[in-house]
PDB file of C-alpha atoms and ligand atoms in Angstrom:
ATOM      1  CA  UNK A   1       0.000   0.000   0.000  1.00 85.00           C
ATOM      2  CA  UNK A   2       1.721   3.331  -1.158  1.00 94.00           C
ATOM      3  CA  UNK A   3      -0.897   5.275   0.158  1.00 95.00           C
ATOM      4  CA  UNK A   4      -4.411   5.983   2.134  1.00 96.00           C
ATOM      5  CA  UNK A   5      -7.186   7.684   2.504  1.00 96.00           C
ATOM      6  CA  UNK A   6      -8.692   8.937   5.522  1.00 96.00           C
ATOM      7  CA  UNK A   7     -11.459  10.462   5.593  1.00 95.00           C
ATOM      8  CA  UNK A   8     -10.220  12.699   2.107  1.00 94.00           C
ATOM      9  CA  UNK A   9      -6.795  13.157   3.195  1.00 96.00           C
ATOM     10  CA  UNK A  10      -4.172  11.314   1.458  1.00 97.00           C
ATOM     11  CA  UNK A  11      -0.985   9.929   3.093  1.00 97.00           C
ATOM     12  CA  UNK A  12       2.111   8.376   1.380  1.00 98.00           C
ATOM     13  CA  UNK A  13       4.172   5.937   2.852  1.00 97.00           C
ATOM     14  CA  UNK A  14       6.511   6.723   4.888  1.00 98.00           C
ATOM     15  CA  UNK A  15       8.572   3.953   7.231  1.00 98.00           C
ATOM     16  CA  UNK A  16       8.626   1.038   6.762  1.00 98.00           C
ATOM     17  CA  UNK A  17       7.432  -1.508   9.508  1.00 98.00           C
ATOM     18  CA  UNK A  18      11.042  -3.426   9.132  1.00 98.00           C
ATOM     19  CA  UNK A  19      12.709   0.649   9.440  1.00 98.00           C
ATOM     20  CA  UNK A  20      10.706   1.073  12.612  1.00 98.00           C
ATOM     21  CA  UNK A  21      12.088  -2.497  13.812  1.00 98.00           C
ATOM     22  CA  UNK A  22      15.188  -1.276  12.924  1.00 98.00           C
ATOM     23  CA  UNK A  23      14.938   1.885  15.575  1.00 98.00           C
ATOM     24  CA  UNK A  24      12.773   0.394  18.027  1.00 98.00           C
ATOM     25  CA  UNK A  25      15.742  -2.642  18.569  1.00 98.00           C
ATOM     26  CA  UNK A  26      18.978   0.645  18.360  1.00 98.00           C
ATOM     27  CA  UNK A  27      16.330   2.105  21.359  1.00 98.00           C
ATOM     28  CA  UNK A  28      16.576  -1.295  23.010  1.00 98.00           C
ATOM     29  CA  UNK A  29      19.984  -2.025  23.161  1.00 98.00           C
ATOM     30  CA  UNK A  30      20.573   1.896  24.465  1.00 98.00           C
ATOM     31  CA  UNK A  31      17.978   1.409  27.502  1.00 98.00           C
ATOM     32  CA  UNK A  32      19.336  -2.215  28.216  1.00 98.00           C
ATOM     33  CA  UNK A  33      23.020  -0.875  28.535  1.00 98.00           C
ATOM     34  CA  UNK A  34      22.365   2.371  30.602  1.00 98.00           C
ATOM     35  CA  UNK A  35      19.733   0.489  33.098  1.00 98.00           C
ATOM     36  CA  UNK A  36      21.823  -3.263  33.289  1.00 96.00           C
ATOM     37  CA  UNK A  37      21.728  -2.818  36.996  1.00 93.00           C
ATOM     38  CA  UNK A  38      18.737  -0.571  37.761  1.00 97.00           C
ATOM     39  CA  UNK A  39      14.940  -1.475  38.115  1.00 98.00           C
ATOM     40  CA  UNK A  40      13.102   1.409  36.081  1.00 98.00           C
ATOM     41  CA  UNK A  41       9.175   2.376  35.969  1.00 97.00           C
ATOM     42  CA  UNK A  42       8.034   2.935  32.218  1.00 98.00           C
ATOM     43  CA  UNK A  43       5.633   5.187  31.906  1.00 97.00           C
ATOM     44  CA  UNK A  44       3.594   4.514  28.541  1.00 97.00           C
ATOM     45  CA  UNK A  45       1.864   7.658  27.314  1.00 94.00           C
ATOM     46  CA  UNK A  46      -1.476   6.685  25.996  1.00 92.00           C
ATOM     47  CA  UNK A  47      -3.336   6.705  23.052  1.00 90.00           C
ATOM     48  CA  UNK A  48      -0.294   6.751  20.269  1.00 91.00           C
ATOM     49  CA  UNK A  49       2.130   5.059  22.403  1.00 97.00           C
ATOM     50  CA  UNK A  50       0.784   1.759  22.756  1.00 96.00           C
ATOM     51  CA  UNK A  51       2.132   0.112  19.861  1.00 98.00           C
ATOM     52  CA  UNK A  52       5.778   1.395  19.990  1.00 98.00           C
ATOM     53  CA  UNK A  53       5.439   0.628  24.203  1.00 98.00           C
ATOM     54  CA  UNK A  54       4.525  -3.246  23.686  1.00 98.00           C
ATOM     55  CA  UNK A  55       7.226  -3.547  20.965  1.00 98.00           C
ATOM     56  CA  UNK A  56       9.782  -1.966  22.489  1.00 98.00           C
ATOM     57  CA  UNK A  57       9.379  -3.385  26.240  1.00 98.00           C
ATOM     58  CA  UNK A  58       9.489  -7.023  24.653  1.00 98.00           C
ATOM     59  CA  UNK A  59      13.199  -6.317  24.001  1.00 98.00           C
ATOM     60  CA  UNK A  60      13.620  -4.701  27.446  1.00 98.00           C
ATOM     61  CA  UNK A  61      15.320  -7.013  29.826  1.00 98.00           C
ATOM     62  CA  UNK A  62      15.209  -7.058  33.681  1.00 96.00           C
ATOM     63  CA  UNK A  63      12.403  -6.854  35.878  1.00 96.00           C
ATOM     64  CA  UNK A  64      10.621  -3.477  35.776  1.00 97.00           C
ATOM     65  CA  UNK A  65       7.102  -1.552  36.485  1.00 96.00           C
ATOM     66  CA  UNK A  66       5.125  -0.664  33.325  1.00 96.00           C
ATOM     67  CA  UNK A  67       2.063   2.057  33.704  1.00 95.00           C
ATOM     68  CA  UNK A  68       0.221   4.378  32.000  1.00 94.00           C
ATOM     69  CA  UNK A  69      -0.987   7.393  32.116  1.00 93.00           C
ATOM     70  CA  UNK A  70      -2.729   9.988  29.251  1.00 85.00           C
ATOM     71  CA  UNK A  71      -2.344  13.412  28.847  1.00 70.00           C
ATOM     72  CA  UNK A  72      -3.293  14.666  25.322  1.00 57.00           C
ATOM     73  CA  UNK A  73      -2.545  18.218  23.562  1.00 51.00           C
ATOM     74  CA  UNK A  74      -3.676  16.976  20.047  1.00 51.00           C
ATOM     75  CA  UNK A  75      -7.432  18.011  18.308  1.00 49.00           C
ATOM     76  CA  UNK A  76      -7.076  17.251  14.612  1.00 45.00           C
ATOM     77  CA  UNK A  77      -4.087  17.909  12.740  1.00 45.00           C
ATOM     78  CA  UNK A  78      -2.743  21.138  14.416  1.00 44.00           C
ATOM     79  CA  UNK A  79      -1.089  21.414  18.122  1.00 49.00           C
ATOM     80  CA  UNK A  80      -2.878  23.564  20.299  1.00 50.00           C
ATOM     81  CA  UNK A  81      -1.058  25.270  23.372  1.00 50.00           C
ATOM     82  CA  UNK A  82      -3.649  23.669  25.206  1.00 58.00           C
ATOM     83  CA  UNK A  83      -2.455  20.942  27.340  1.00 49.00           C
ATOM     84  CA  UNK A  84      -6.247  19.061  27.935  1.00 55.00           C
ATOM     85  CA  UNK A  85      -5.648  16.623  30.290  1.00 60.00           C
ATOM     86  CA  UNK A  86      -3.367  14.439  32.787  1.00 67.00           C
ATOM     87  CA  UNK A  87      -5.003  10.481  33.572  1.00 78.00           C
ATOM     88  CA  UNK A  88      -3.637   7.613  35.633  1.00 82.00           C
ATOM     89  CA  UNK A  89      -0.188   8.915  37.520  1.00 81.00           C
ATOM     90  CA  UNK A  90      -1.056   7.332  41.057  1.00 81.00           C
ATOM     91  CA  UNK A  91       1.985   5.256  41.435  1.00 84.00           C
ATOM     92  CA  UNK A  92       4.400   6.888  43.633  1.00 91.00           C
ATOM     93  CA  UNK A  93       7.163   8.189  42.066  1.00 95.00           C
ATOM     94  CA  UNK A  94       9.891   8.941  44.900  1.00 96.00           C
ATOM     95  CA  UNK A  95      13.434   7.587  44.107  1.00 97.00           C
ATOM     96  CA  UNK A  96      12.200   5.463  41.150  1.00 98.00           C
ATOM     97  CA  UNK A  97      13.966   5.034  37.633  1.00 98.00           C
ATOM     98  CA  UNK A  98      11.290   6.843  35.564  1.00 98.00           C
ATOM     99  CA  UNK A  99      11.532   6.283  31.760  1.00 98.00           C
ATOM    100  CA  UNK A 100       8.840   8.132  30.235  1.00 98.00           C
ATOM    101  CA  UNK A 101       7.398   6.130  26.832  1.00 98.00           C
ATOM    102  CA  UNK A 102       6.137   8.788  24.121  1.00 97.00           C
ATOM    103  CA  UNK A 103       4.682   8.013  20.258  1.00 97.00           C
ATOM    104  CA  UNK A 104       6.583  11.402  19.112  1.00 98.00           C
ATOM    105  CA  UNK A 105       7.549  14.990  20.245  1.00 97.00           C
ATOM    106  CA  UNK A 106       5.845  17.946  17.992  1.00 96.00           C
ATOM    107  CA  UNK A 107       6.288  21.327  19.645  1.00 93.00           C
ATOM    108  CA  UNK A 108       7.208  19.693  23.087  1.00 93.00           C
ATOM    109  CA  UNK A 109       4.066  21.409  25.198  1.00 86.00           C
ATOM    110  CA  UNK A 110       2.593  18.331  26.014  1.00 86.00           C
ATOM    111  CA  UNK A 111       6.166  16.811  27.348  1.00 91.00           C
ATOM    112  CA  UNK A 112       6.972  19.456  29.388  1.00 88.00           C
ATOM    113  CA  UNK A 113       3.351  19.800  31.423  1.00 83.00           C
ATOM    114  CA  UNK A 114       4.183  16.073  32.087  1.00 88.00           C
ATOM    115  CA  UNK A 115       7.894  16.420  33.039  1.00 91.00           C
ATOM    116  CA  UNK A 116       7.222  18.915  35.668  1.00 87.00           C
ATOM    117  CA  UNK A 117       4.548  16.695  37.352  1.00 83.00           C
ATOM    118  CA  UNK A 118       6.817  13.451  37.367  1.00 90.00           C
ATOM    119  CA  UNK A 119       9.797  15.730  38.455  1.00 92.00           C
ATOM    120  CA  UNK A 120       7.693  17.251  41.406  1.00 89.00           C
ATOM    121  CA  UNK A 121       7.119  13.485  42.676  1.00 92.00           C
ATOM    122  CA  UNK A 122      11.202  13.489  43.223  1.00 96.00           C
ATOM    123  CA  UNK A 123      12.015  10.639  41.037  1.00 97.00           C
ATOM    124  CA  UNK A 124      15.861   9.490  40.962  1.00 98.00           C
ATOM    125  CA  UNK A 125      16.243   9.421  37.389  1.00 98.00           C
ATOM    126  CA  UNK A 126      13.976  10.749  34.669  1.00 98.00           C
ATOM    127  CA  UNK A 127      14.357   9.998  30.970  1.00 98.00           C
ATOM    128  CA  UNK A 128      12.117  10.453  27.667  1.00 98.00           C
ATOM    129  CA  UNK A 129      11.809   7.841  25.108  1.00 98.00           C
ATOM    130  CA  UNK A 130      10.086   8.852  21.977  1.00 98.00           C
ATOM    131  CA  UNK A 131       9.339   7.103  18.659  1.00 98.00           C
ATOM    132  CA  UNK A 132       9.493  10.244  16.425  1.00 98.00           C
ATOM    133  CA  UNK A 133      11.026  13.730  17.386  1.00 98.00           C
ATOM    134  CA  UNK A 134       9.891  16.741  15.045  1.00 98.00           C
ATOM    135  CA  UNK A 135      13.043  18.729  15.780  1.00 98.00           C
ATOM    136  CA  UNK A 136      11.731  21.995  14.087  1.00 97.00           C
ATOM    137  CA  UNK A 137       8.755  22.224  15.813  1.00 97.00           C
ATOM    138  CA  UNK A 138      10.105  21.631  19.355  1.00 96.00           C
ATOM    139  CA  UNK A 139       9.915  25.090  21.027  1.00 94.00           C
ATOM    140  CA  UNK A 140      11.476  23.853  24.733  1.00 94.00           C
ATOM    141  CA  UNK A 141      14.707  22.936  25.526  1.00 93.00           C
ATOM    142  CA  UNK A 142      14.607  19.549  27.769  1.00 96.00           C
ATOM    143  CA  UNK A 143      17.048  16.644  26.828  1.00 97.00           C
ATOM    144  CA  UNK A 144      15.099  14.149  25.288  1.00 98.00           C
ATOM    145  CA  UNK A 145      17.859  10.787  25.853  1.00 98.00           C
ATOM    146  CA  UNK A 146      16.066   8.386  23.843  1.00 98.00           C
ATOM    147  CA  UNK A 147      14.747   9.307  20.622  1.00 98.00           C
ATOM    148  CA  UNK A 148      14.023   6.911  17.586  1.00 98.00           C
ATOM    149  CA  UNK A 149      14.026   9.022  14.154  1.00 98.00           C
ATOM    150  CA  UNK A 150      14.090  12.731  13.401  1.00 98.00           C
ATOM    151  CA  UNK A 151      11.108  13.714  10.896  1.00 98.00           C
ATOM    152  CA  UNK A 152      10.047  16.582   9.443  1.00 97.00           C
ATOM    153  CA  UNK A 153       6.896  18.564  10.596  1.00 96.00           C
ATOM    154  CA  UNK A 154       4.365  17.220   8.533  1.00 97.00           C
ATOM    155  CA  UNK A 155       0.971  15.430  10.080  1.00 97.00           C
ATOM    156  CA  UNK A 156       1.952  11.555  10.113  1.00 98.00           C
ATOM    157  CA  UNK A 157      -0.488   8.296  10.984  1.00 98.00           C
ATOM    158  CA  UNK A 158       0.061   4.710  11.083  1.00 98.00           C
ATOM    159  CA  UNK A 159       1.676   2.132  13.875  1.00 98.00           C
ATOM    160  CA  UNK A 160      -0.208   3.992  16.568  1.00 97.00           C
ATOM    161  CA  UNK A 161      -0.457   7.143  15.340  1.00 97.00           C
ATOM    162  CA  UNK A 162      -4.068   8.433  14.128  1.00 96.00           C
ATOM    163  CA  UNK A 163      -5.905  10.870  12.694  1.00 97.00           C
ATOM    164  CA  UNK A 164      -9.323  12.044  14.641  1.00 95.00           C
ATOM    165  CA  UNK A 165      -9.294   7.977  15.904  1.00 95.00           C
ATOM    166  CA  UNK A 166      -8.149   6.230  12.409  1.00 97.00           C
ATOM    167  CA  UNK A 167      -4.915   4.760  11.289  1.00 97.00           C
ATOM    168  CA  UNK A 168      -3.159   3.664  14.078  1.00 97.00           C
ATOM    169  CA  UNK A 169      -3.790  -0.112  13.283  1.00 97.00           C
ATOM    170  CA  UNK A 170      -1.637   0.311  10.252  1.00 97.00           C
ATOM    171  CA  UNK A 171       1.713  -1.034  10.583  1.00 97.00           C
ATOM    172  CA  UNK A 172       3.681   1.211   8.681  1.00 98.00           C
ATOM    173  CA  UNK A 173       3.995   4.955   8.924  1.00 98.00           C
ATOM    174  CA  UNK A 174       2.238   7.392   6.584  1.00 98.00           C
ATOM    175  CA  UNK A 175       2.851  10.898   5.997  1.00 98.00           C
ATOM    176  CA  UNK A 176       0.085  13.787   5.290  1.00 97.00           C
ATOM    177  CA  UNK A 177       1.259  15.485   1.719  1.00 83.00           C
ATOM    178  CA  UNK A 178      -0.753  18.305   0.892  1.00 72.00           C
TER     179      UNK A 178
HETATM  180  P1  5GP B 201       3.299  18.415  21.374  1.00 86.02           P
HETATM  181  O1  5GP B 201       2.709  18.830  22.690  1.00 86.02           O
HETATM  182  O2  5GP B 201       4.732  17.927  21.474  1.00 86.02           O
HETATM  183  O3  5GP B 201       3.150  19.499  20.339  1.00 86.02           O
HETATM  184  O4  5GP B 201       2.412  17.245  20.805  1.00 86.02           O
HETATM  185  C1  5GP B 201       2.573  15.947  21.199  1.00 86.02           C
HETATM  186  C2  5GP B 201       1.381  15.125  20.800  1.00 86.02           C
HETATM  187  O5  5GP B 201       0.806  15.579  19.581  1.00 86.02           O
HETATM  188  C3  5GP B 201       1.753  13.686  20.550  1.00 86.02           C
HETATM  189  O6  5GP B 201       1.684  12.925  21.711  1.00 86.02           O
HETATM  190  C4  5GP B 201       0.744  13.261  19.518  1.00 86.02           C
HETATM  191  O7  5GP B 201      -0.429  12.814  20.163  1.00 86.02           O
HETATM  192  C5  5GP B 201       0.419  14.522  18.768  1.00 86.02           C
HETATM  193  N1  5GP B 201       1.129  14.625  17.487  1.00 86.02           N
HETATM  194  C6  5GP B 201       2.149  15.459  17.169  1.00 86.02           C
HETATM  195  N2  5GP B 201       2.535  15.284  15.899  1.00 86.02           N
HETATM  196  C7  5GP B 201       1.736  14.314  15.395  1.00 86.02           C
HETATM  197  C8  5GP B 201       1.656  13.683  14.107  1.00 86.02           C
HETATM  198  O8  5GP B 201       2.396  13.954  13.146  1.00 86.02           O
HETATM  199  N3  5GP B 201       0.712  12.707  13.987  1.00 86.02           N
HETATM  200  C9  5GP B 201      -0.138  12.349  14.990  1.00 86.02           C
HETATM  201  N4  5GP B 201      -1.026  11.389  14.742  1.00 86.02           N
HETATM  202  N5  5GP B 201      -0.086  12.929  16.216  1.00 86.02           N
HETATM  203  C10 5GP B 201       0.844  13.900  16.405  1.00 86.02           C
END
């Protein structure tokens, strides 16, 4: 499939599920080096995340905590400043290992509002993980450790990602041309 359709917008294909292997098992092998020794609590950022999450914490090894929590910036295809919402961080957080598990990074608004609440729960350690970073929209300036590809700004869907609901059961990724 070169392309879809949802609901009249078209997107061209744009990684590869086998490319996306590729970055998710590079992610892996980082994680499983810096934490050989160290239990860590991944937090998995819900909706987009889920797929990348469950691929990438098969290759994690050790025993660690897995949650999830949801906090969502996103209406459409545009980022809003408007961070909507924060579900689900009730674990406590003091002294832990947090790795934070994000689909992608746009203008970094949504990242941040979440960062400051994990960091005011005195955490030992607190890293981001993100599939995709859009490194010319990001308007803070937080280290992001972990991050899988660089892309461009356009909208993308696929593996995860969706547009208004649709797409993320595809396993490749799609970009919006327009
Ligand atoms: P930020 O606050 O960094 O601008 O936005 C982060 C959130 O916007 C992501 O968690 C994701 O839900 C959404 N987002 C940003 N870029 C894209 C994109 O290209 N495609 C999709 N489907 N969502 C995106």
């Amino acid at each position: 499939m070169n392309q879809v359709n949802i609901k009249g917008k078209i997107f061209h294909r744009f990684i590869s599920c086998d490319e996306i292997e590729l970055v998710i098992k590079s992610l892996s092998d980082r994680i499983n080096k810096d934490y050989a020794d160290k239990e860590v609590l991944f937090l998995i950022v819900l909706n987009g995340a889920f797929m990348f999450a469950s691929d990438l914490l098969k290759k994690i090894e050790g025993n660690h905590k897995i949650s999830f929590i949801k906090l969502s910036s996103y209406q459409g295809l545009c980022s809003t400043d408007e961070v909507r919402e924060l579900i689900g961080l009730n674990e406590d957080l003091k002294g832990k290992n947090i790795i934070v598990i994000e689909d992608i990074i746009d203008t970094g608004i949504t990242m941040e509002c979440l960062r400051e609440r994990i960091l005011a729960k005195e955490p030992s350690s607190f890293e981001i993980c993100t599939l995709m970073f859009k490194p010319k929209a990001f308007k803070k300036d937080y280290n992001i450790k972990y991050i899988g590809k660089e892309i461009s700004n356009e909208f993308i869907i696929g593996y995860g990602f969706d547009f208004d609901g649709y797409g993320r059961n595809i396993k490749d990724i799609y970009q919006l041309k327009e």
